[in-house]
Every structure is written in structure tokens, then in C-alpha cells.
Amino acid sequence: MQLFKRIRDIITSRLFVTSFLILLQIIALILPFLYLGMRSVYIHAVVGFISTVISLSIANDEKHAPFHTIWIVVLLAAPIAGWPLYVILRHNKQAGQASRRCATVSEHLDKIPFGGFQPDSLYACKHHPFHREMLHLARSCNAPVFTSTITRYFPNGESFFPVYLEKLRTAKKFIFMEYFIINDGYLWQEVKKILAEKCRQGVEVRILYDDIATISKLTRSFRRELRNMGVQVYPFNPYRAAVDSFMNYRDHRKITVIDGVIGFTGGINLADEYINKIERFGYWKDAGLMLEGSAVQALTHTFLKSWGFVVKEDPMPQKYLIDKPQNADSLVQPFCDSPAGKVRAGRDTYSSLINGAQRYVWITAPYLILENEMLNALCLAATSGVDVRIITPHIADKWYVHAVTRSNYQALIKAGVKVYEYKPGFVHAKLIVADDAAAMVATTNFDYRSFYALFENGVMVYGRDVIAQIKSDLTETMQQSMSYTMEMCQRTSRFRRSMRKLLRIFSPFL
């Protein structure tokens, strides 16, 4: 009876029904070409010729370089099915309209100046070792370097959560929340109690969450319950029964803004595994960052970009961009990333820190799916004498992604990169620290999806205290980790290595 009920729930779920309808659409689009191709050798030849021409055009397209290999394989291996899919998914009208609307909202908000920010302050940092990285982010992503901001680092979800609740209780004007995952459980129930009380007090509460990431986690009454409380809540890019390439673009950001003067970000979503209230993949190692002061405006700005795109209304940034400087001498540079934009801020920042490091660069990465350029940058840094260390999970959440992660180990170790796997469980933190001079706490993974298909955000910090805390946390994490060696790589069976290489072909979609 329980099995029947479970099967019934799966079949009647929105995820299953919507996915089934999309599959029917794809079949309906491909079947005519398959039918014609089998009936006529000439049509088959024409379709093959078209697929070859498209493959050549893809090879010369610099805009989507990481996805070239997989599309070329699909087009040449299955031309009759491949080229209709390529044309539909890569040149979808709805996706184009959504991308343009997203870009329009971003351009509009980028014209709004941040309160209390002096553009000349960036040039006061010209002697900083990573001044070039500061300039790049500031110019390409409208990401100013702020002073007068207190930063507080949290090495895990357990230390993050009590402070998070405490600060939520202080809200007097508004609370903005934007998360990839919200899952009902202990953490969310505690947050929801505070939000209900704040709504009764007249505090404006807005929530954005990614629809696909939460589609199997939240009940159908989730939005109705929150709206009855007074919360303005919307799913980002709702999952619908349409063949739409923009559906691949998800909101992976983690942001909370309280009254425009306190902000939280990092890798921690609003679900129980992130605070180790439940166990999924051993101990869940994550990280968070709290900002208090002028730099919170940048987190507010990022949230309002998403809000303007989703709700299709003027987000009125002047009302919410509040400059309340704090007595602090650290430099903070929040930024955001969008697949609809021309700049890949997360990828470029990782790359520039790796290339700019003189003494060391340490990284934590739940997924290590590397482009050739990034792999070469890590190897070149190591062979030039930089102490390069990477910490990945020992217990994987996705076996196929972990297989691709491990496929990079041999080349990295051969170049001198020290690779560690965190034995207690799963490392979800996205951290990089270099030369005791710069560190980044971000939502961006070392993979193609984060670099090219997800809405992300991060914070560059240049204050010594916070960098020392992050470095200390990574040192402790490495002490709990297993050092991966060349001998361990070579002990891997030939079959397993072959499977890993095969999976790497599909890595842009993992």
C-alpha cells in the first residue's frame, strides 16, 4: 500500500507531469525527421549535411565554447534528432526574450549609484597585491570596493544559523531573501516563525526561490501559506511544460538582506542538512559570511535585479539602497553573476586569483569540473612554485559529478597541486584564499553550470582578520582530509578511468 501511494504521488507530481509533457513535445519534434530520414536516403544525406554545417559553425563560435564538444558529438552521432534539438534549444524565442528582459533590468539598476560610495576610493588601493582583480570586478560587473563594512565569517552552518535567526529578529523595515533551495524542516520552521512575527509588525518580507531546485521539496501550499502571512513570495523561472532553453538557467544565489544594513551570503541554503540537523552525505561542511555596513547595498542591489526580472516591476532601488557605514578598515567587494550577461564574473575571479597568486592559493570545491583553461591555470601556478591546494568531498552527493572531479586529479597532482578529500563528509563551501591578501566566499562552483548557466553571487574580502579566519578554517579542514596521491590515481582500474573520460564529454551538462 505504501509503495502504491509513493508511485501515485510521483506520477501525479508537478515535476513528473511537466517533464512528461516536455518529453512528448521533444518526441513530436523529432519523429517527423526520423520518419523522413528512414524513408529517403537523400533526406538522410541532406540532414547529415546540415548537421555537419551546424557543427562547423559551433566550432567557430567563441560565445559558448565549453558546450561545443557535446553538441558536436550529438549532431554527428545522431544528426536526424540532433539538429532539430540544437535549433530549438539554442535559438528558442522565449529564452531570448527572457535573457533580454534580464539584461534590461540589470542595465537599469546598474545606473543607480550606491550611497556613500566614492569611485576614487578604488584607486586608493592601487598598492594592494590584487588591485587588478579589484579593478576588473569594479569595471566589468559594477562591483565597487566598499570600506566601512564589518565582516563575520562562519566556518559551518551550525555557527551561522543562531546568528542568522538573531539578526532576522532585529528587522524593522524589510527582509529580502533569495535562495536556490528552501526545504521544509526544522531550520525553515524557525525562520518562518520569525517571518510571521515580522509581517504582523509591518515589516516588508520578500522571498525568491528557485523553482526546479525546490520542486520536489516544497508542498503545493508553500506559497499560499506565506502569502496569507503577508510575505511576497515568487519562484524564479518557474518550471513549465515548454521546450525552453532558458529553463536551464537557475537561480543559485544565497542572499538575505535585513533593513539594508545587514546581509548574509555564502553556500548555505535554507534546509536542515546545511546545519547538520539531518545527515545526508556525512558531515555537511559549508561556509557563510555576514556583512554589516555599506557593502550590504550590493547584496540589496543583486536581490532587486532578480526581483525586477521575476515580478516584472520597477524594484525602486533608491528606497532600499541604504548606506549605514560601520567602523571597519577591511575592504569588501560583493558581486553577482548572470548567464544573461556578457561577463563570467565567478569564473574570471577564480582564474585571476589563481593567476595572480605569488605564494599560495587554497580552494574548496564541491564539484571540480574544469575547463582546459582553468586546469592549465592551476597546473601552471603549481609548476611555477605557488602552493596550490584543493579540497573536494570524499562522500559525494552525485556519483557521476564526483567521477568527473576525480578524473582531474592525475593532471593536477602531476603538476604539483595538492589534492585533498574531506573524509567526514561533503564539502559544499565555495572558498578561495590567496597570499593572505584576498579571499572569496561565493555560491559559484568550479563547474560549467555555475560559470555559464546559473545566477550566482559572491563577496571578495581583503581584510586580514577575515582572511586569517578562512585560512585557519581551510587548514583545519585539510587536517581532517585524505591527501590524494599519484599512486592512488594509478590504482584506479582502466575501466573506471575510461568511464570518467566518457563522462567528461558530458561535463558541461552535469
Short mmCIF file of C-alpha atoms in Angstrom, two decimals:
data_model
loop_
_atom_site.label_atom_id
_atom_site.label_comp_id
_atom_site.label_asym_id
_atom_site.label_seq_id
_atom_site.Cartn_x
_atom_site.Cartn_y
_atom_site.Cartn_z
CA MET A 1 0.00 0.00 0.00
CA GLN A 2 2.83 2.40 0.87
CA LEU A 3 4.58 1.56 -2.40
CA PHE A 4 1.37 2.20 -4.39
CA LYS A 5 0.91 5.55 -2.63
CA ARG A 6 4.52 6.53 -3.37
CA ILE A 7 4.16 5.61 -7.06
CA ARG A 8 0.89 7.55 -7.25
CA ASP A 9 2.49 10.62 -5.63
CA ILE A 10 5.38 10.51 -8.11
CA ILE A 11 3.11 10.14 -11.15
CA THR A 12 0.82 12.99 -10.06
CA SER A 13 3.65 15.33 -9.02
CA ARG A 14 4.21 18.54 -10.97
CA LEU A 15 7.80 17.51 -11.73
CA PHE A 16 6.73 14.24 -13.35
CA VAL A 17 3.76 15.64 -15.28
CA THR A 18 5.69 18.66 -16.59
CA SER A 19 8.72 16.57 -17.55
CA PHE A 20 6.48 14.05 -19.33
CA LEU A 21 4.80 16.82 -21.36
CA ILE A 22 8.21 18.25 -22.33
CA LEU A 23 9.33 14.78 -23.41
CA LEU A 24 6.21 14.41 -25.59
CA GLN A 25 6.99 17.76 -27.24
CA ILE A 26 10.57 16.70 -27.99
CA ILE A 27 9.39 13.37 -29.44
CA ALA A 28 6.80 15.17 -31.58
CA LEU A 29 9.52 17.48 -32.92
CA ILE A 30 12.00 14.70 -33.72
CA LEU A 31 9.70 11.94 -35.03
CA PRO A 32 8.94 13.59 -38.41
CA PHE A 33 12.67 13.90 -39.14
CA LEU A 34 13.30 10.30 -38.11
CA TYR A 35 10.41 9.10 -40.26
CA LEU A 36 11.53 11.04 -43.33
CA GLY A 37 15.18 10.11 -42.81
CA MET A 38 14.38 6.39 -42.75
CA ARG A 39 12.20 6.62 -45.88
CA SER A 40 14.67 8.52 -48.03
CA VAL A 41 18.42 8.18 -48.31
CA TYR A 42 18.51 11.65 -49.90
CA ILE A 43 16.74 13.27 -46.96
CA HIS A 44 19.09 11.44 -44.63
CA ALA A 45 22.06 12.81 -46.56
CA VAL A 46 20.65 16.36 -46.50
CA VAL A 47 20.08 16.17 -42.74
CA GLY A 48 23.62 14.84 -42.29
CA PHE A 49 24.97 17.71 -44.36
CA ILE A 50 23.01 20.25 -42.28
CA SER A 51 24.33 18.72 -39.05
CA THR A 52 27.89 18.94 -40.38
CA VAL A 53 27.46 22.61 -41.31
CA ILE A 54 25.99 23.39 -37.87
CA SER A 55 28.89 21.52 -36.22
CA LEU A 56 31.40 23.65 -38.10
CA SER A 57 29.59 26.84 -37.08
CA ILE A 58 29.59 25.68 -33.45
CA ALA A 59 33.34 25.02 -33.60
CA ASN A 60 33.89 28.65 -34.66
CA ASP A 61 31.51 30.12 -32.07
CA GLU A 62 33.51 31.59 -29.17
CA LYS A 63 30.46 32.58 -27.11
CA HIS A 64 29.55 29.08 -25.90
CA ALA A 65 32.93 27.35 -26.18
CA PRO A 66 32.51 24.95 -23.21
CA PHE A 67 29.42 23.39 -24.81
CA HIS A 68 30.98 22.84 -28.25
CA THR A 69 32.14 19.27 -27.76
CA ILE A 70 28.87 17.82 -26.51
CA TRP A 71 26.77 19.48 -29.21
CA ILE A 72 29.16 18.37 -31.96
CA VAL A 73 29.06 14.79 -30.63
CA VAL A 74 25.24 14.83 -30.58
CA LEU A 75 24.97 16.37 -34.07
CA LEU A 76 27.40 13.98 -35.72
CA ALA A 77 26.35 10.83 -33.84
CA ALA A 78 22.60 11.39 -34.27
CA PRO A 79 22.12 14.06 -36.95
CA ILE A 80 18.40 13.48 -37.58
CA ALA A 81 17.49 14.01 -33.93
CA GLY A 82 20.40 16.32 -33.10
CA TRP A 83 19.97 19.33 -35.37
CA PRO A 84 16.25 19.98 -34.62
CA LEU A 85 17.07 19.85 -30.90
CA TYR A 86 20.01 22.21 -31.38
CA VAL A 87 17.97 24.74 -33.36
CA ILE A 88 15.11 24.65 -30.84
CA LEU A 89 17.17 24.78 -27.67
CA ARG A 90 19.89 27.21 -28.80
CA HIS A 91 17.62 29.63 -30.68
CA ASN A 92 14.47 29.49 -28.57
CA LYS A 93 12.36 32.67 -28.81
CA GLN A 94 11.16 32.52 -25.19
CA ALA A 95 14.73 32.11 -23.92
CA GLY A 96 15.85 35.08 -25.98
CA GLN A 97 13.07 37.28 -24.61
CA ALA A 98 13.80 36.23 -21.02
CA SER A 99 17.53 36.89 -21.45
CA ARG A 100 16.88 40.34 -22.89
CA ARG A 101 14.48 41.22 -20.07
CA CYS A 102 17.03 40.08 -17.50
CA ALA A 103 19.76 42.16 -19.17
CA THR A 104 17.45 45.20 -19.36
CA VAL A 105 16.68 45.04 -15.63
CA SER A 106 20.39 44.72 -14.80
CA GLU A 107 21.35 47.65 -17.02
CA HIS A 108 18.65 49.81 -15.45
CA LEU A 109 19.76 49.06 -11.89
CA ASP A 110 23.46 49.42 -12.70
CA LYS A 111 22.81 53.11 -13.44
CA ILE A 112 21.70 53.68 -9.84
CA PRO A 113 24.68 54.87 -7.73
CA PHE A 114 25.41 53.31 -4.36
CA GLY A 115 25.01 55.69 -1.42
CA GLY A 116 28.17 56.94 0.24
CA PHE A 117 30.45 55.30 -2.31
CA GLN A 118 33.34 57.33 -3.70
CA PRO A 119 34.63 55.98 -7.06
CA ASP A 120 38.12 57.36 -6.31
CA SER A 121 38.40 55.04 -3.30
CA LEU A 122 39.25 52.15 -5.63
CA TYR A 123 42.43 53.87 -6.74
CA ALA A 124 43.47 54.35 -3.11
CA CYS A 125 44.02 50.56 -3.11
CA LYS A 126 46.46 50.65 -6.04
CA HIS A 127 49.28 49.14 -3.97
CA HIS A 128 47.16 46.13 -2.94
CA PRO A 129 48.54 42.85 -4.38
CA PHE A 130 45.19 42.14 -6.04
CA HIS A 131 44.42 45.65 -7.22
CA ARG A 132 43.98 44.45 -10.81
CA GLU A 133 41.34 41.95 -9.70
CA MET A 134 39.51 44.73 -7.84
CA LEU A 135 39.54 46.91 -10.95
CA HIS A 136 38.28 44.13 -13.20
CA LEU A 137 35.28 43.35 -10.99
CA ALA A 138 34.51 47.03 -10.44
CA ARG A 139 34.56 47.88 -14.14
CA SER A 140 33.01 44.77 -15.65
CA CYS A 141 30.36 43.96 -13.03
CA ASN A 142 29.50 47.31 -11.40
CA ALA A 143 31.04 45.92 -8.19
CA PRO A 144 32.53 48.74 -6.08
CA VAL A 145 35.07 48.11 -3.33
CA PHE A 146 33.48 49.20 -0.05
CA THR A 147 35.09 50.26 3.20
CA SER A 148 33.11 50.84 6.42
CA THR A 149 31.78 47.27 6.47
CA ILE A 150 32.10 44.72 9.26
CA THR A 151 32.59 41.16 8.01
CA ARG A 152 32.00 37.99 10.01
CA TYR A 153 32.92 34.54 8.73
CA PHE A 154 31.11 31.33 9.68
CA PRO A 155 33.00 28.06 9.11
CA ASN A 156 29.86 25.88 9.20
CA GLY A 157 26.08 26.00 9.25
CA GLU A 158 25.84 25.41 13.00
CA SER A 159 27.67 28.64 13.81
CA PHE A 160 25.81 30.51 11.06
CA PHE A 161 22.23 29.62 11.98
CA PRO A 162 21.88 31.13 15.51
CA VAL A 163 23.31 34.46 14.35
CA TYR A 164 21.08 34.37 11.27
CA LEU A 165 17.96 33.96 13.42
CA GLU A 166 19.15 36.63 15.87
CA LYS A 167 19.60 39.19 13.08
CA LEU A 168 16.26 38.33 11.46
CA ARG A 169 14.58 39.22 14.75
CA THR A 170 16.09 42.72 14.58
CA ALA A 171 14.35 43.63 11.30
CA LYS A 172 12.33 46.85 11.45
CA LYS A 173 11.72 47.75 7.77
CA PHE A 174 12.28 44.90 5.32
CA ILE A 175 13.71 41.41 4.81
CA PHE A 176 14.80 40.20 1.38
CA MET A 177 15.63 36.51 0.85
CA GLU A 178 16.85 34.82 -2.35
CA TYR A 179 17.77 31.12 -2.21
CA PHE A 180 18.40 28.19 -4.50
CA ILE A 181 16.88 25.72 -2.02
CA ILE A 182 14.25 26.16 0.66
CA ASN A 183 13.22 22.88 2.23
CA ASP A 184 10.62 22.42 4.93
CA GLY A 185 12.16 21.23 8.18
CA TYR A 186 13.50 22.48 11.49
CA LEU A 187 15.54 25.34 10.00
CA TRP A 188 12.73 26.64 7.80
CA GLN A 189 10.12 26.36 10.56
CA GLU A 190 12.30 28.51 12.85
CA VAL A 191 12.78 31.08 10.10
CA LYS A 192 9.08 31.05 9.24
CA LYS A 193 8.07 31.80 12.84
CA ILE A 194 10.21 34.94 12.77
CA LEU A 195 8.89 35.99 9.35
CA ALA A 196 5.29 35.59 10.54
CA GLU A 197 6.00 37.81 13.54
CA LYS A 198 7.75 40.39 11.38
CA CYS A 199 4.81 40.51 8.98
CA ARG A 200 2.49 41.19 11.93
CA GLN A 201 4.80 44.06 12.92
CA GLY A 202 4.52 45.58 9.44
CA VAL A 203 7.94 44.54 8.15
CA GLU A 204 8.05 44.04 4.37
CA VAL A 205 9.17 40.48 3.56
CA ARG A 206 10.10 39.32 0.06
CA ILE A 207 11.28 35.82 -0.88
CA LEU A 208 12.60 34.38 -4.15
CA TYR A 209 13.42 30.69 -4.53
CA ASP A 210 14.46 28.55 -7.47
CA ASP A 211 11.52 26.54 -8.74
CA ILE A 212 13.30 23.46 -10.08
CA ALA A 213 15.64 23.14 -7.07
CA THR A 214 12.63 23.11 -4.73
CA ILE A 215 10.04 21.37 -6.91
CA SER A 216 10.25 18.08 -5.01
CA LYS A 217 10.95 19.66 -1.62
CA LEU A 218 8.11 22.12 -1.03
CA THR A 219 4.41 21.37 -0.69
CA ARG A 220 1.88 22.93 -3.05
CA SER A 221 0.62 25.11 -0.21
CA PHE A 222 4.05 26.70 0.43
CA ARG A 223 3.39 29.95 -1.39
CA ARG A 224 -0.24 30.18 -0.28
CA GLU A 225 0.73 29.88 3.38
CA LEU A 226 3.43 32.55 3.11
CA ARG A 227 1.18 34.92 1.18
CA ASN A 228 -1.52 34.53 3.81
CA MET A 229 1.12 35.64 6.35
CA GLY A 230 1.82 38.75 4.26
CA VAL A 231 5.02 37.59 2.56
CA GLN A 232 5.61 38.47 -1.10
CA VAL A 233 6.97 35.20 -2.48
CA TYR A 234 7.74 34.11 -6.05
CA PRO A 235 9.51 31.17 -7.72
CA PHE A 236 12.40 32.06 -10.01
CA ASN A 237 11.97 30.92 -13.63
CA PRO A 238 9.01 28.57 -12.98
CA TYR A 239 9.23 25.09 -14.44
CA ARG A 240 6.64 24.75 -17.19
CA ALA A 241 5.72 22.30 -19.92
CA ALA A 242 7.61 24.04 -22.71
CA VAL A 243 10.79 23.28 -24.62
CA ASP A 244 12.70 26.35 -23.49
CA SER A 245 16.48 26.63 -23.18
CA PHE A 246 16.13 29.40 -20.59
CA MET A 247 14.71 26.72 -18.27
CA ASN A 248 18.32 25.60 -17.84
CA TYR A 249 19.18 28.95 -16.21
CA ARG A 250 18.61 28.63 -12.47
CA ASP A 251 18.96 30.99 -9.50
CA HIS A 252 21.81 29.58 -7.40
CA ARG A 253 22.25 32.69 -5.24
CA LYS A 254 22.02 32.71 -1.43
CA ILE A 255 21.20 36.16 -0.07
CA THR A 256 19.41 37.61 2.93
CA VAL A 257 19.22 41.37 3.46
CA ILE A 258 17.85 42.88 6.67
CA ASP A 259 16.85 46.56 6.61
CA GLY A 260 19.56 47.20 4.02
CA VAL A 261 22.27 47.24 6.71
CA ILE A 262 22.86 43.52 7.47
CA GLY A 263 23.45 40.90 4.79
CA PHE A 264 24.17 37.17 4.67
CA THR A 265 25.56 35.09 1.83
CA GLY A 266 27.76 32.04 1.19
CA GLY A 267 26.98 28.42 0.38
CA ILE A 268 24.27 27.82 2.98
CA ASN A 269 20.71 27.19 1.75
CA LEU A 270 17.62 27.10 3.97
CA ALA A 271 17.50 23.34 4.58
CA ASP A 272 18.33 21.11 7.54
CA GLU A 273 21.37 19.36 6.03
CA TYR A 274 23.17 22.72 5.82
CA ILE A 275 23.18 22.98 9.63
CA ASN A 276 23.68 19.20 10.11
CA LYS A 277 20.27 18.82 11.70
CA ILE A 278 19.89 15.82 9.41
CA GLU A 279 22.63 13.73 7.76
CA ARG A 280 22.68 13.20 4.01
CA PHE A 281 26.30 12.75 2.92
CA GLY A 282 28.16 12.55 6.19
CA TYR A 283 29.03 15.86 7.83
CA TRP A 284 27.97 18.82 5.68
CA LYS A 285 30.86 21.33 5.58
CA ASP A 286 29.74 24.74 4.45
CA ALA A 287 30.58 28.41 4.99
CA GLY A 288 28.75 31.71 5.34
CA LEU A 289 29.52 35.40 5.53
CA MET A 290 27.74 38.25 7.28
CA LEU A 291 28.19 41.86 6.18
CA GLU A 292 27.17 44.85 8.24
CA GLY A 293 27.59 48.31 6.78
CA SER A 294 27.93 50.00 3.39
CA ALA A 295 28.64 46.88 1.30
CA VAL A 296 25.20 45.43 2.09
CA GLN A 297 23.90 47.79 -0.60
CA ALA A 298 25.49 45.50 -3.20
CA LEU A 299 23.58 42.45 -1.87
CA THR A 300 20.36 44.50 -1.92
CA HIS A 301 21.17 45.58 -5.46
CA THR A 302 21.64 41.94 -6.56
CA PHE A 303 18.35 40.88 -4.97
CA LEU A 304 16.47 43.74 -6.64
CA LYS A 305 17.82 42.69 -10.04
CA SER A 306 16.30 39.25 -9.55
CA TRP A 307 13.09 40.74 -8.17
CA GLY A 308 12.67 43.10 -11.12
CA PHE A 309 13.18 40.21 -13.55
CA VAL A 310 10.78 37.81 -11.80
CA VAL A 311 8.00 40.19 -10.78
CA LYS A 312 8.31 42.46 -13.85
CA GLU A 313 8.00 45.67 -11.91
CA ASP A 314 10.26 48.58 -11.06
CA PRO A 315 12.16 47.40 -7.95
CA MET A 316 12.57 51.04 -6.74
CA PRO A 317 16.20 50.63 -5.67
CA GLN A 318 16.53 54.15 -4.20
CA LYS A 319 14.11 53.13 -1.45
CA TYR A 320 16.17 50.13 -0.35
CA LEU A 321 19.82 51.04 -1.02
CA ILE A 322 20.76 52.26 2.45
CA ASP A 323 24.25 53.44 3.35
CA LYS A 324 24.98 52.90 7.03
CA PRO A 325 28.79 52.81 7.41
CA GLN A 326 30.41 50.85 10.22
CA ASN A 327 33.79 51.39 11.84
CA ALA A 328 35.91 48.83 9.99
CA ASP A 329 39.07 49.00 7.89
CA SER A 330 38.50 45.90 5.74
CA LEU A 331 37.78 46.13 2.02
CA VAL A 332 34.72 44.26 0.74
CA GLN A 333 33.61 43.77 -2.86
CA PRO A 334 30.31 41.91 -3.39
CA PHE A 335 29.44 40.97 -6.98
CA CYS A 336 26.87 38.98 -8.90
CA ASP A 337 26.92 36.81 -11.99
CA SER A 338 24.26 36.14 -14.62
CA PRO A 339 24.12 33.80 -17.65
CA ALA A 340 22.29 36.62 -19.46
CA GLY A 341 25.31 38.91 -19.04
CA LYS A 342 28.45 39.18 -21.13
CA VAL A 343 30.91 38.75 -18.22
CA ARG A 344 31.54 35.49 -16.36
CA ALA A 345 32.39 37.09 -13.04
CA GLY A 346 32.71 33.91 -10.97
CA ARG A 347 34.93 32.11 -13.47
CA ASP A 348 37.05 35.19 -14.15
CA THR A 349 37.56 35.92 -10.44
CA TYR A 350 38.67 32.35 -9.70
CA SER A 351 41.01 32.50 -12.68
CA SER A 352 42.51 35.89 -11.79
CA LEU A 353 43.17 34.86 -8.18
CA ILE A 354 44.88 31.66 -9.33
CA ASN A 355 46.97 33.53 -11.91
CA GLY A 356 47.76 36.40 -9.55
CA ALA A 357 48.86 34.35 -6.54
CA GLN A 358 52.57 34.56 -5.71
CA ARG A 359 52.84 32.31 -2.64
CA TYR A 360 49.72 30.18 -2.23
CA VAL A 361 46.14 29.69 -3.37
CA TRP A 362 43.82 27.32 -1.48
CA ILE A 363 40.41 26.26 -2.73
CA THR A 364 37.39 24.28 -1.53
CA ALA A 365 35.18 22.93 -4.31
CA PRO A 366 32.25 20.52 -4.01
CA TYR A 367 32.48 19.93 -7.77
CA LEU A 368 35.72 20.16 -9.74
CA ILE A 369 34.62 20.07 -13.37
CA LEU A 370 37.39 22.02 -15.02
CA GLU A 371 37.64 23.74 -18.37
CA ASN A 372 41.01 23.32 -20.05
CA GLU A 373 41.86 26.97 -19.32
CA MET A 374 41.16 26.56 -15.60
CA LEU A 375 43.02 23.25 -15.42
CA ASN A 376 46.02 24.85 -17.15
CA ALA A 377 45.90 27.86 -14.79
CA LEU A 378 46.01 25.60 -11.71
CA CYS A 379 48.81 23.47 -13.15
CA LEU A 380 50.84 26.49 -14.28
CA ALA A 381 50.54 28.10 -10.84
CA ALA A 382 51.74 24.89 -9.16
CA THR A 383 54.66 24.32 -11.53
CA SER A 384 55.78 27.94 -11.02
CA GLY A 385 56.15 27.35 -7.28
CA VAL A 386 52.78 28.53 -5.93
CA ASP A 387 51.37 26.33 -3.16
CA VAL A 388 48.10 25.22 -4.78
CA ARG A 389 45.72 23.14 -2.66
CA ILE A 390 42.21 21.94 -3.47
CA ILE A 391 39.75 20.33 -1.05
CA THR A 392 36.89 18.26 -2.50
CA PRO A 393 34.34 15.94 -0.83
CA HIS A 394 35.15 12.32 -0.01
CA ILE A 395 31.45 11.46 0.26
CA ALA A 396 29.77 12.57 -2.97
CA ASP A 397 26.22 13.82 -3.41
CA LYS A 398 26.26 12.92 -7.13
CA TRP A 399 28.44 9.93 -8.11
CA TYR A 400 28.79 10.98 -11.75
CA VAL A 401 29.95 14.51 -10.84
CA HIS A 402 32.41 13.06 -8.33
CA ALA A 403 33.74 10.75 -11.05
CA VAL A 404 34.46 13.75 -13.29
CA THR A 405 36.01 15.57 -10.31
CA ARG A 406 38.41 12.66 -9.73
CA SER A 407 39.24 12.50 -13.43
CA ASN A 408 41.15 15.79 -12.99
CA TYR A 409 43.30 14.60 -10.08
CA GLN A 410 46.11 12.96 -12.03
CA ALA A 411 46.92 16.03 -14.16
CA LEU A 412 46.72 18.30 -11.10
CA ILE A 413 48.88 16.12 -8.87
CA LYS A 414 51.44 15.61 -11.64
CA ALA A 415 51.81 19.42 -11.84
CA GLY A 416 52.30 19.69 -8.07
CA VAL A 417 48.79 20.60 -6.92
CA LYS A 418 47.94 19.12 -3.51
CA VAL A 419 44.51 17.48 -3.66
CA TYR A 420 42.56 16.60 -0.51
CA GLU A 421 39.25 14.80 0.01
CA TYR A 422 37.31 15.75 3.12
CA LYS A 423 36.77 12.41 4.86
CA PRO A 424 33.95 13.28 7.32
CA GLY A 425 31.54 14.07 4.51
CA PHE A 426 30.56 16.59 1.87
CA VAL A 427 32.29 19.94 1.32
CA HIS A 428 29.71 22.38 -0.04
CA ALA A 429 31.63 25.60 0.73
CA LYS A 430 32.92 27.57 -2.25
CA LEU A 431 36.05 29.31 -0.97
CA ILE A 432 39.33 30.56 -2.35
CA VAL A 433 42.09 32.35 -0.42
CA ALA A 434 45.38 33.66 -1.79
CA ASP A 435 48.59 35.11 -0.33
CA ASP A 436 46.94 36.32 2.93
CA ALA A 437 45.69 39.23 0.79
CA ALA A 438 42.38 38.18 -0.81
CA ALA A 439 39.64 35.64 -0.32
CA MET A 440 36.28 34.91 -1.87
CA VAL A 441 33.17 33.45 -0.25
CA ALA A 442 30.77 32.61 -3.05
CA THR A 443 27.90 30.50 -4.36
CA THR A 444 29.86 29.68 -7.53
CA ASN A 445 31.07 26.12 -8.03
CA PHE A 446 34.07 25.07 -10.13
CA ASP A 447 31.84 23.72 -12.91
CA TYR A 448 30.32 24.70 -16.22
CA ARG A 449 26.80 25.20 -14.90
CA SER A 450 27.91 27.72 -12.28
CA PHE A 451 30.12 29.55 -14.76
CA TYR A 452 27.68 29.68 -17.67
CA ALA A 453 24.11 28.72 -16.72
CA LEU A 454 23.41 29.86 -13.15
CA PHE A 455 22.69 33.17 -11.46
CA GLU A 456 25.40 33.41 -8.79
CA ASN A 457 26.86 35.85 -6.29
CA GLY A 458 30.00 36.19 -4.21
CA VAL A 459 31.99 38.50 -1.98
CA MET A 460 35.66 39.33 -2.31
CA VAL A 461 37.19 40.27 1.04
CA TYR A 462 40.54 41.95 1.51
CA GLY A 463 40.56 42.33 5.30
CA ARG A 464 43.30 40.46 7.14
CA ASP A 465 41.16 39.21 10.03
CA VAL A 466 38.59 37.51 7.81
CA ILE A 467 41.26 36.08 5.51
CA ALA A 468 43.08 34.66 8.54
CA GLN A 469 39.82 33.03 9.70
CA ILE A 470 39.18 31.47 6.29
CA LYS A 471 42.77 30.22 6.03
CA SER A 472 42.55 28.74 9.53
CA ASP A 473 39.29 27.01 8.61
CA LEU A 474 40.85 25.52 5.47
CA THR A 475 43.89 24.38 7.46
CA GLU A 476 41.62 22.56 9.91
CA THR A 477 39.60 21.09 7.04
CA MET A 478 42.77 19.72 5.40
CA GLN A 479 43.76 18.11 8.69
CA GLN A 480 40.50 16.13 8.54
CA SER A 481 41.04 15.22 4.90
CA MET A 482 42.80 12.48 2.97
CA SER A 483 45.68 13.59 0.77
CA TYR A 484 45.18 12.09 -2.67
CA THR A 485 48.38 10.76 -4.27
CA MET A 486 49.54 9.81 -7.76
CA GLU A 487 49.72 6.20 -6.62
CA MET A 488 46.01 6.31 -5.70
CA CYS A 489 45.21 7.70 -9.15
CA GLN A 490 47.19 4.93 -10.87
CA ARG A 491 45.48 2.21 -8.81
CA THR A 492 42.17 3.16 -10.40
CA SER A 493 41.09 0.46 -12.84
CA ARG A 494 41.38 1.11 -16.58
CA PHE A 495 37.63 0.61 -17.00
CA ARG A 496 36.82 3.24 -14.36
CA ARG A 497 39.26 5.71 -15.89
CA SER A 498 37.64 5.16 -19.29
CA MET A 499 34.19 5.80 -17.83
CA ARG A 500 35.43 9.01 -16.22
CA LYS A 501 36.80 10.21 -19.56
CA LEU A 502 33.47 9.41 -21.20
CA LEU A 503 31.59 11.38 -18.55
CA ARG A 504 33.90 14.36 -19.10
CA ILE A 505 32.45 14.74 -22.60
CA PHE A 506 29.09 15.49 -20.99
CA SER A 507 30.56 17.62 -18.18
CA PRO A 508 29.03 20.93 -19.43
CA PHE A 509 25.59 19.48 -18.59
CA LEU A 510 26.48 17.97 -15.18
#
